[in-house]
Amino acid sequence: MGAMKANDLPFSIHFKSKAISPYSFGLTVHKPAGWSFLTPHEVFEDNILWTAVRMPDGKMYGLKLKSTGTVKKPAILWEVFSQEKLDSNQTERVFCTIAWVLSAQEDIRPFYSLANRDSLVNALVNDLYGMRRTKRPDIFPQLILAVTLQMAPIRRSDQMMTLLIKEYGEKIVFDSKEITYWPSPAMIANKDFRELKERCKLGYRASVLKGIAQALCKGFPTLQELEAMTAEAAKAKLMELKGIGEYSADMVSPHPGFALDVWSAKIFGLLLLGKESETPRTVIPRLRKIAEKRWGRWRGYVLTYVLNDLPNLSKRFKLNLEEL
DNA sequence: GCGTCCAGGTCTACC
DNA sequence: GGTAGACCTGGACGC
């Protein structure tokens, strides 16, 4: 990896940004559950992250991030690598988008203050102090994730995503690292769905993904634009896409939501109701209501924290959350 | 080895 | 406004 120095993206600029405390850089960009920050093929070594970004206009950039502060006094150094020298407009756009993705200016202290009266939040905050939810620069990877998770065991979802990136992803090289990023909507929109199906083992999802890619190419709000809409309007817009239902829309929407599937419903069934439901799908609406009432706008944070803290929670509450 | 079952939802066609 | 039934197909599992 990374021997192709000649192809490296030649230009780079540095930024330094502060974040509102507490902000754990390591827990945020390299989540305990193993979820990637922006692409499964990014590199995280010695507390430095090399990854890739596709901006809403389709341009790809290399991104190198490292912490120059602490959880209490957070500061992040970024380096953005590009094929062409960025003008001031592009620089501004890239800066704003990446700052938004990092959620560095989000104040999570109200969430942490819930710990005073909520034993679950108290446990989460202790275990994962300073971890943040982050955003995505572009919407298509999130939609791919949502669609490949549907009706498939997690191993098969992984397989489909890995194949999509391998067959149709975009590769960039910078700072002696090679990073592969998700396919663009244009790439998938133009493929024959039988080829997609066979090469990526997508089953019926091949035509679903192709349809979504085509809809994005025709014009669709960016994630930042969806965030500027009301939560209801953003969700309705997402559900106009064929193959995106309530769960997927909640998962993709940048608004706080509580996207429960059968797997996470089993986990929250144990945590909130003390038992695993025999029909997890039917208790989802009930769990969503409880979560909204108990955690309000921070319920999405609780979801992310819980799913990244299963080993600790299992021990602490004497539950078997890891093998659901 | 070989057959059977079903998955971290969504849509459609019916009530 | 609510709910069976179909949807691709690769693994997991039982024999």
Tab-separated table of C-alpha atoms (C1' of nucleotides) in Angstrom:
chain	number	residue	atom	x	y	z
A	1	MET	CA	0.000	0.000	0.000
A	2	GLY	CA	1.071	3.519	-0.676
A	3	ALA	CA	4.085	2.914	-2.888
A	4	MET	CA	2.628	4.892	-5.786
A	5	LYS	CA	4.177	8.169	-4.800
A	6	ALA	CA	3.954	9.467	-8.374
A	7	ASN	CA	0.146	9.395	-8.281
A	8	ASP	CA	-0.183	11.142	-4.967
A	9	LEU	CA	-2.618	14.030	-4.856
A	10	PRO	CA	-0.106	16.858	-5.193
A	11	PHE	CA	-1.695	19.741	-3.293
A	12	SER	CA	-2.477	20.022	0.365
A	13	ILE	CA	-3.620	22.594	2.862
A	14	HIS	CA	-3.699	22.529	6.647
A	15	PHE	CA	-6.439	23.576	9.002
A	16	LYS	CA	-6.565	23.546	12.713
A	17	SER	CA	-9.870	23.501	14.505
A	18	LYS	CA	-10.964	23.509	18.073
A	19	ALA	CA	-13.866	21.454	19.324
A	20	ILE	CA	-16.295	21.966	22.154
A	21	SER	CA	-15.215	19.844	25.112
A	22	PRO	CA	-15.516	16.955	25.773
A	23	TYR	CA	-14.323	15.546	22.450
A	24	SER	CA	-12.437	12.287	22.214
A	25	PHE	CA	-10.768	12.229	18.810
A	26	GLY	CA	-9.885	8.522	18.971
A	27	LEU	CA	-13.349	7.315	20.027
A	28	THR	CA	-15.000	9.604	17.491
A	29	VAL	CA	-13.137	8.730	14.291
A	30	HIS	CA	-12.384	5.112	15.222
A	31	LYS	CA	-15.471	3.790	16.955
A	32	PRO	CA	-15.175	0.875	19.427
A	33	ALA	CA	-17.716	-1.204	17.467
A	34	GLY	CA	-15.417	-0.995	14.451
A	35	TRP	CA	-17.538	1.261	12.248
A	36	SER	CA	-15.545	3.394	9.904
A	37	PHE	CA	-15.588	7.181	9.943
A	38	LEU	CA	-16.072	7.696	6.195
A	39	THR	CA	-15.033	4.530	4.358
A	40	PRO	CA	-14.269	0.963	5.477
A	41	HIS	CA	-10.894	1.234	3.738
A	42	GLU	CA	-9.513	4.155	5.684
A	43	VAL	CA	-6.321	3.812	7.736
A	44	PHE	CA	-6.049	4.531	11.444
A	45	GLU	CA	-2.534	4.247	12.897
A	46	ASP	CA	-0.946	5.864	15.930
A	47	ASN	CA	-4.028	7.983	16.484
A	48	ILE	CA	-3.841	9.430	12.958
A	49	LEU	CA	-6.640	8.885	10.442
A	50	TRP	CA	-6.157	8.831	6.676
A	51	THR	CA	-9.456	8.771	4.848
A	52	ALA	CA	-11.272	10.139	1.810
A	53	VAL	CA	-14.157	12.535	1.282
A	54	ARG	CA	-16.459	13.024	-1.656
A	55	MET	CA	-17.980	16.461	-1.575
A	56	PRO	CA	-21.568	16.954	-2.735
A	57	ASP	CA	-20.218	18.285	-6.066
A	58	GLY	CA	-18.558	14.886	-6.656
A	59	LYS	CA	-14.942	15.950	-6.108
A	60	MET	CA	-12.742	13.605	-4.079
A	61	TYR	CA	-10.219	14.716	-1.501
A	62	GLY	CA	-7.747	12.957	0.754
A	63	LEU	CA	-8.035	13.741	4.421
A	64	LYS	CA	-5.486	13.281	7.191
A	65	LEU	CA	-6.651	14.004	10.720
A	66	LYS	CA	-4.938	13.996	14.029
A	67	SER	CA	-5.544	15.280	17.480
A	68	THR	CA	-3.287	17.992	18.842
A	69	GLY	CA	-5.242	18.421	22.051
A	70	THR	CA	-6.940	16.375	24.732
A	71	VAL	CA	-10.502	15.298	25.481
A	72	LYS	CA	-10.892	18.292	27.803
A	73	LYS	CA	-9.035	20.754	25.531
A	74	PRO	CA	-9.707	19.333	22.099
A	75	ALA	CA	-7.951	20.487	18.944
A	76	ILE	CA	-7.798	18.716	15.604
A	77	LEU	CA	-5.243	19.194	12.863
A	78	TRP	CA	-6.476	18.383	9.382
A	79	GLU	CA	-4.689	18.170	6.103
A	80	VAL	CA	-6.763	18.150	2.919
A	81	PHE	CA	-5.144	16.699	-0.219
A	82	SER	CA	-6.397	17.557	-3.691
A	83	GLN	CA	-5.624	17.078	-7.377
A	84	GLU	CA	-5.776	20.804	-8.076
A	85	LYS	CA	-4.904	23.816	-6.000
A	86	LEU	CA	-8.026	24.942	-4.151
A	87	ASP	CA	-9.263	28.499	-4.579
A	88	SER	CA	-10.718	30.373	-1.620
A	89	ASN	CA	-14.293	29.324	-2.428
A	90	GLN	CA	-13.446	25.652	-2.608
A	91	THR	CA	-11.362	25.950	0.526
A	92	GLU	CA	-14.273	27.485	2.371
A	93	ARG	CA	-16.682	24.781	1.186
A	94	VAL	CA	-14.330	21.959	2.111
A	95	PHE	CA	-13.639	23.540	5.486
A	96	CYS	CA	-17.332	23.959	6.329
A	97	THR	CA	-18.270	20.469	5.241
A	98	ILE	CA	-15.490	18.734	7.153
A	99	ALA	CA	-16.126	20.790	10.289
A	100	TRP	CA	-19.773	19.754	10.032
A	101	VAL	CA	-18.829	16.089	9.516
A	102	LEU	CA	-16.609	16.134	12.607
A	103	SER	CA	-19.393	17.650	14.753
A	104	ALA	CA	-16.699	19.603	16.549
A	105	GLN	CA	-18.979	22.551	17.261
A	106	GLU	CA	-21.824	20.482	18.654
A	107	ASP	CA	-22.280	20.986	22.383
A	108	ILE	CA	-23.103	17.628	23.932
A	109	ARG	CA	-23.064	18.828	27.542
A	110	PRO	CA	-26.895	18.709	27.764
A	111	PHE	CA	-26.675	15.034	26.806
A	112	TYR	CA	-24.066	14.407	29.483
A	113	SER	CA	-26.155	16.172	32.096
A	114	LEU	CA	-28.845	13.499	31.559
A	115	ALA	CA	-26.404	11.152	33.294
A	116	ASN	CA	-27.332	12.688	36.637
A	117	ARG	CA	-30.783	11.163	36.538
A	118	ASP	CA	-30.460	8.314	34.047
A	119	SER	CA	-28.423	5.249	34.994
A	120	LEU	CA	-28.037	4.041	31.425
A	121	VAL	CA	-26.715	7.383	30.187
A	122	ASN	CA	-24.471	7.499	33.240
A	123	ALA	CA	-22.918	4.174	32.239
A	124	LEU	CA	-22.539	5.246	28.606
A	125	VAL	CA	-20.856	8.516	29.493
A	126	ASN	CA	-18.417	6.778	31.797
A	127	ASP	CA	-17.521	4.168	29.221
A	128	LEU	CA	-17.218	6.381	26.142
A	129	TYR	CA	-16.414	9.821	27.484
A	130	GLY	CA	-16.123	12.348	24.679
A	131	MET	CA	-17.271	10.128	21.820
A	132	ARG	CA	-19.260	11.980	19.136
A	133	ARG	CA	-21.719	11.050	16.474
A	134	THR	CA	-20.373	12.271	13.197
A	135	LYS	CA	-21.990	13.177	9.900
A	136	ARG	CA	-21.296	12.118	6.316
A	137	PRO	CA	-20.235	14.505	3.586
A	138	ASP	CA	-22.335	12.737	0.941
A	139	ILE	CA	-25.584	10.863	1.134
A	140	PHE	CA	-25.043	7.883	-1.167
A	141	PRO	CA	-22.840	5.803	1.181
A	142	GLN	CA	-25.483	6.096	3.901
A	143	LEU	CA	-28.188	4.965	1.500
A	144	ILE	CA	-26.033	2.023	0.382
A	145	LEU	CA	-25.591	1.064	4.027
A	146	ALA	CA	-29.328	1.272	4.704
A	147	VAL	CA	-30.259	-0.781	1.647
A	148	THR	CA	-27.660	-3.509	2.145
A	149	LEU	CA	-28.688	-3.922	5.783
A	150	GLN	CA	-32.240	-4.735	4.749
A	151	MET	CA	-33.304	-8.362	4.885
A	152	ALA	CA	-29.798	-9.736	5.232
A	153	PRO	CA	-27.590	-11.083	8.008
A	154	ILE	CA	-24.797	-8.656	8.851
A	155	ARG	CA	-22.118	-10.787	7.180
A	156	ARG	CA	-23.966	-10.611	3.910
A	157	SER	CA	-24.431	-6.853	4.253
A	158	ASP	CA	-20.679	-6.526	4.755
A	159	GLN	CA	-20.054	-8.694	1.751
A	160	MET	CA	-22.327	-6.577	-0.466
A	161	MET	CA	-20.743	-3.308	0.674
A	162	THR	CA	-17.208	-4.646	0.279
A	163	LEU	CA	-17.982	-5.841	-3.244
A	164	LEU	CA	-19.622	-2.530	-4.214
A	165	ILE	CA	-16.507	-0.661	-3.127
A	166	LYS	CA	-14.165	-3.174	-4.749
A	167	GLU	CA	-16.006	-3.292	-8.076
A	168	TYR	CA	-17.105	0.317	-8.425
A	169	GLY	CA	-15.383	2.366	-5.723
A	170	GLU	CA	-12.954	5.206	-6.292
A	171	LYS	CA	-9.334	5.018	-5.271
A	172	ILE	CA	-7.149	7.937	-4.242
A	173	VAL	CA	-3.524	8.027	-3.192
A	174	PHE	CA	-2.027	10.692	-0.959
A	175	ASP	CA	0.599	10.985	1.745
A	176	SER	CA	1.784	7.491	0.720
A	177	LYS	CA	-1.586	5.943	1.601
A	178	GLU	CA	-4.074	4.378	-0.757
A	179	ILE	CA	-7.712	4.843	0.248
A	180	THR	CA	-10.733	3.386	-1.513
A	181	TYR	CA	-14.028	5.207	-1.246
A	182	TRP	CA	-17.643	4.287	-1.979
A	183	PRO	CA	-18.908	4.373	-5.573
A	184	SER	CA	-20.487	7.587	-6.801
A	185	PRO	CA	-24.187	7.697	-7.691
A	186	ALA	CA	-23.240	8.329	-11.347
A	187	MET	CA	-21.159	5.141	-11.426
A	188	ILE	CA	-24.039	2.974	-10.179
A	189	ALA	CA	-26.770	4.793	-12.117
A	190	ASN	CA	-25.107	3.822	-15.404
A	191	LYS	CA	-24.581	0.142	-14.697
A	192	ASP	CA	-26.724	-2.678	-15.944
A	193	PHE	CA	-28.583	-3.991	-12.925
A	194	ARG	CA	-27.842	-7.617	-13.791
A	195	GLU	CA	-24.132	-6.830	-13.704
A	196	LEU	CA	-24.545	-5.072	-10.350
A	197	LYS	CA	-26.504	-8.004	-9.000
A	198	GLU	CA	-23.961	-10.609	-10.079
A	199	ARG	CA	-20.764	-8.774	-9.212
A	200	CYS	CA	-21.903	-7.512	-5.824
A	201	LYS	CA	-24.291	-10.348	-4.869
A	202	LEU	CA	-27.020	-7.779	-4.305
A	203	GLY	CA	-30.116	-9.802	-5.143
A	204	TYR	CA	-33.219	-7.638	-5.523
A	205	ARG	CA	-31.279	-4.720	-4.019
A	206	ALA	CA	-29.435	-4.196	-7.318
A	207	SER	CA	-32.393	-2.508	-8.978
A	208	VAL	CA	-33.223	-0.650	-5.742
A	209	LEU	CA	-29.717	0.823	-5.552
A	210	LYS	CA	-29.667	1.679	-9.232
A	211	GLY	CA	-32.979	3.493	-8.835
A	212	ILE	CA	-31.681	5.451	-5.860
A	213	ALA	CA	-28.490	6.343	-7.712
A	214	GLN	CA	-30.543	7.600	-10.666
A	215	ALA	CA	-32.741	9.685	-8.380
A	216	LEU	CA	-29.637	11.258	-6.796
A	217	CYS	CA	-28.208	12.063	-10.231
A	218	LYS	CA	-31.423	13.818	-11.212
A	219	GLY	CA	-31.046	16.066	-8.191
A	220	PHE	CA	-31.609	15.457	-4.521
A	221	PRO	CA	-30.956	17.562	-1.395
A	222	THR	CA	-27.549	17.144	0.233
A	223	LEU	CA	-27.364	16.004	3.848
A	224	GLN	CA	-26.671	19.570	4.917
A	225	GLU	CA	-29.759	20.718	3.012
A	226	LEU	CA	-31.832	17.953	4.622
A	227	GLU	CA	-30.612	19.134	8.007
A	228	ALA	CA	-31.845	22.627	7.217
A	229	MET	CA	-35.343	21.239	6.537
A	230	THR	CA	-37.681	20.164	9.346
A	231	ALA	CA	-37.145	16.608	10.564
A	232	GLU	CA	-40.516	15.548	9.127
A	233	ALA	CA	-39.863	17.104	5.720
A	234	ALA	CA	-36.388	15.555	5.517
A	235	LYS	CA	-37.764	12.138	6.376
A	236	ALA	CA	-40.585	12.435	3.843
A	237	LYS	CA	-38.082	13.473	1.170
A	238	LEU	CA	-35.892	10.445	1.910
A	239	MET	CA	-38.909	8.126	1.835
A	240	GLU	CA	-39.699	9.286	-1.692
A	241	LEU	CA	-36.752	7.128	-2.720
A	242	LYS	CA	-37.955	3.659	-3.611
A	243	GLY	CA	-36.457	1.178	-1.149
A	244	ILE	CA	-36.131	3.704	1.661
A	245	GLY	CA	-38.710	3.182	4.384
A	246	GLU	CA	-39.049	4.479	7.905
A	247	TYR	CA	-35.982	2.753	9.358
A	248	SER	CA	-33.654	3.659	6.497
A	249	ALA	CA	-34.866	7.264	6.439
A	250	ASP	CA	-34.207	7.591	10.172
A	251	MET	CA	-30.772	6.137	9.730
A	252	VAL	CA	-29.810	8.413	6.854
A	253	SER	CA	-31.451	11.609	8.090
A	254	PRO	CA	-29.107	14.067	9.823
A	255	HIS	CA	-31.915	14.931	12.248
A	256	PRO	CA	-31.973	13.162	15.601
A	257	GLY	CA	-33.850	9.914	15.165
A	258	PHE	CA	-34.010	6.492	16.660
A	259	ALA	CA	-33.479	4.021	13.838
A	260	LEU	CA	-34.307	0.645	15.323
A	261	ASP	CA	-34.087	-2.541	13.325
A	262	VAL	CA	-34.725	-6.045	14.620
A	263	TRP	CA	-31.199	-6.349	15.990
A	264	SER	CA	-31.133	-3.035	17.881
A	265	ALA	CA	-34.750	-3.551	18.990
A	266	LYS	CA	-33.667	-6.755	20.730
A	267	ILE	CA	-30.894	-4.836	22.486
A	268	PHE	CA	-33.175	-2.017	23.599
A	269	GLY	CA	-35.879	-4.508	24.516
A	270	LEU	CA	-33.458	-6.000	27.025
A	271	LEU	CA	-32.219	-2.619	28.252
A	272	LEU	CA	-35.582	-0.857	28.544
A	273	LEU	CA	-38.135	-3.608	29.062
A	274	GLY	CA	-35.906	-6.162	30.757
A	275	LYS	CA	-36.706	-8.913	28.311
A	276	GLU	CA	-36.172	-9.944	24.750
A	277	SER	CA	-39.412	-9.678	22.860
A	278	GLU	CA	-40.551	-12.692	20.885
A	279	THR	CA	-41.612	-10.374	18.109
A	280	PRO	CA	-39.010	-7.572	18.088
A	281	ARG	CA	-40.465	-5.924	15.007
A	282	THR	CA	-43.752	-5.195	16.719
A	283	VAL	CA	-42.185	-3.547	19.792
A	284	ILE	CA	-40.185	-1.069	17.691
A	285	PRO	CA	-42.880	1.657	17.803
A	286	ARG	CA	-43.174	1.266	21.566
A	287	LEU	CA	-39.408	1.482	22.087
A	288	ARG	CA	-39.249	4.554	19.859
A	289	LYS	CA	-41.840	6.278	22.011
A	290	ILE	CA	-40.041	5.414	25.230
A	291	ALA	CA	-36.766	6.702	23.801
A	292	GLU	CA	-38.289	9.970	22.651
A	293	LYS	CA	-39.841	10.577	26.038
A	294	ARG	CA	-36.787	9.574	28.038
A	295	TRP	CA	-33.989	11.142	25.988
A	296	GLY	CA	-35.665	13.622	23.624
A	297	ARG	CA	-33.334	15.079	21.026
A	298	TRP	CA	-30.452	13.047	22.458
A	299	ARG	CA	-31.995	9.650	21.673
A	300	GLY	CA	-29.825	9.290	18.581
A	301	TYR	CA	-26.774	9.801	20.756
A	302	VAL	CA	-27.991	7.131	23.164
A	303	LEU	CA	-28.406	4.735	20.232
A	304	THR	CA	-24.877	5.335	18.955
A	305	TYR	CA	-23.384	5.049	22.431
A	306	VAL	CA	-25.257	1.845	23.238
A	307	LEU	CA	-24.302	0.117	19.995
A	308	ASN	CA	-20.655	1.023	20.630
A	309	ASP	CA	-20.708	-0.122	24.245
A	310	LEU	CA	-22.229	-3.607	24.141
A	311	PRO	CA	-19.392	-5.481	25.927
A	312	ASN	CA	-19.378	-3.055	28.883
A	313	LEU	CA	-23.178	-2.855	29.090
A	314	SER	CA	-23.481	-6.626	29.055
A	315	LYS	CA	-21.182	-6.903	32.068
A	316	ARG	CA	-22.642	-3.947	33.905
A	317	PHE	CA	-26.306	-4.897	33.557
A	318	LYS	CA	-25.697	-8.653	33.438
A	319	LEU	CA	-27.285	-9.042	30.008
A	320	ASN	CA	-26.226	-10.884	26.921
A	321	LEU	CA	-26.251	-8.066	24.381
A	322	GLU	CA	-23.411	-9.234	22.201
A	323	GLU	CA	-24.884	-12.342	20.660
A	324	LEU	CA	-28.271	-11.076	19.537
B	1	DG	C1'	-22.068	-33.023	0.382
B	2	DC	C1'	-26.913	-31.578	-0.120
B	3	DG	C1'	-31.452	-29.605	1.086
B	4	DT	C1'	-33.805	-26.128	3.784
B	5	DC	C1'	-34.383	-21.970	6.026
B	6	DC	C1'	-34.303	-17.196	6.572
B	7	DA	C1'	-32.159	-12.565	7.364
B	8	DG	C1'	-30.219	-5.597	11.233
B	9	DG	C1'	-37.044	-3.922	5.679
B	10	DT	C1'	-40.002	-2.304	2.037
B	11	DC	C1'	-43.686	-2.346	-1.105
B	12	DT	C1'	-47.950	-3.899	-2.798
B	13	DA	C1'	-52.340	-5.644	-2.632
B	14	DC	C1'	-55.739	-6.379	-0.360
B	15	DC	C1'	-59.013	-5.639	3.587
C	1	DG	C1'	-54.714	2.753	8.738
C	2	DG	C1'	-53.557	-1.808	9.299
C	3	DT	C1'	-51.342	-6.263	7.723
C	4	DA	C1'	-50.146	-10.794	5.128
C	5	DG	C1'	-47.044	-12.150	1.423
C	6	DA	C1'	-43.372	-11.642	-1.793
C	7	DC	C1'	-38.792	-10.298	-2.529
C	8	DC	C1'	-32.770	-12.229	-4.152
C	9	DT	C1'	-29.559	-15.372	-2.614
C	10	DG	C1'	-25.461	-16.647	0.205
C	11	DG	C1'	-24.387	-18.537	4.531
C	12	DA	C1'	-25.645	-21.214	8.575
C	13	DC	C1'	-27.400	-25.256	10.093
C	14	DG	C1'	-29.222	-29.979	10.251
C	15	DC	C1'	-28.966	-34.340	8.355
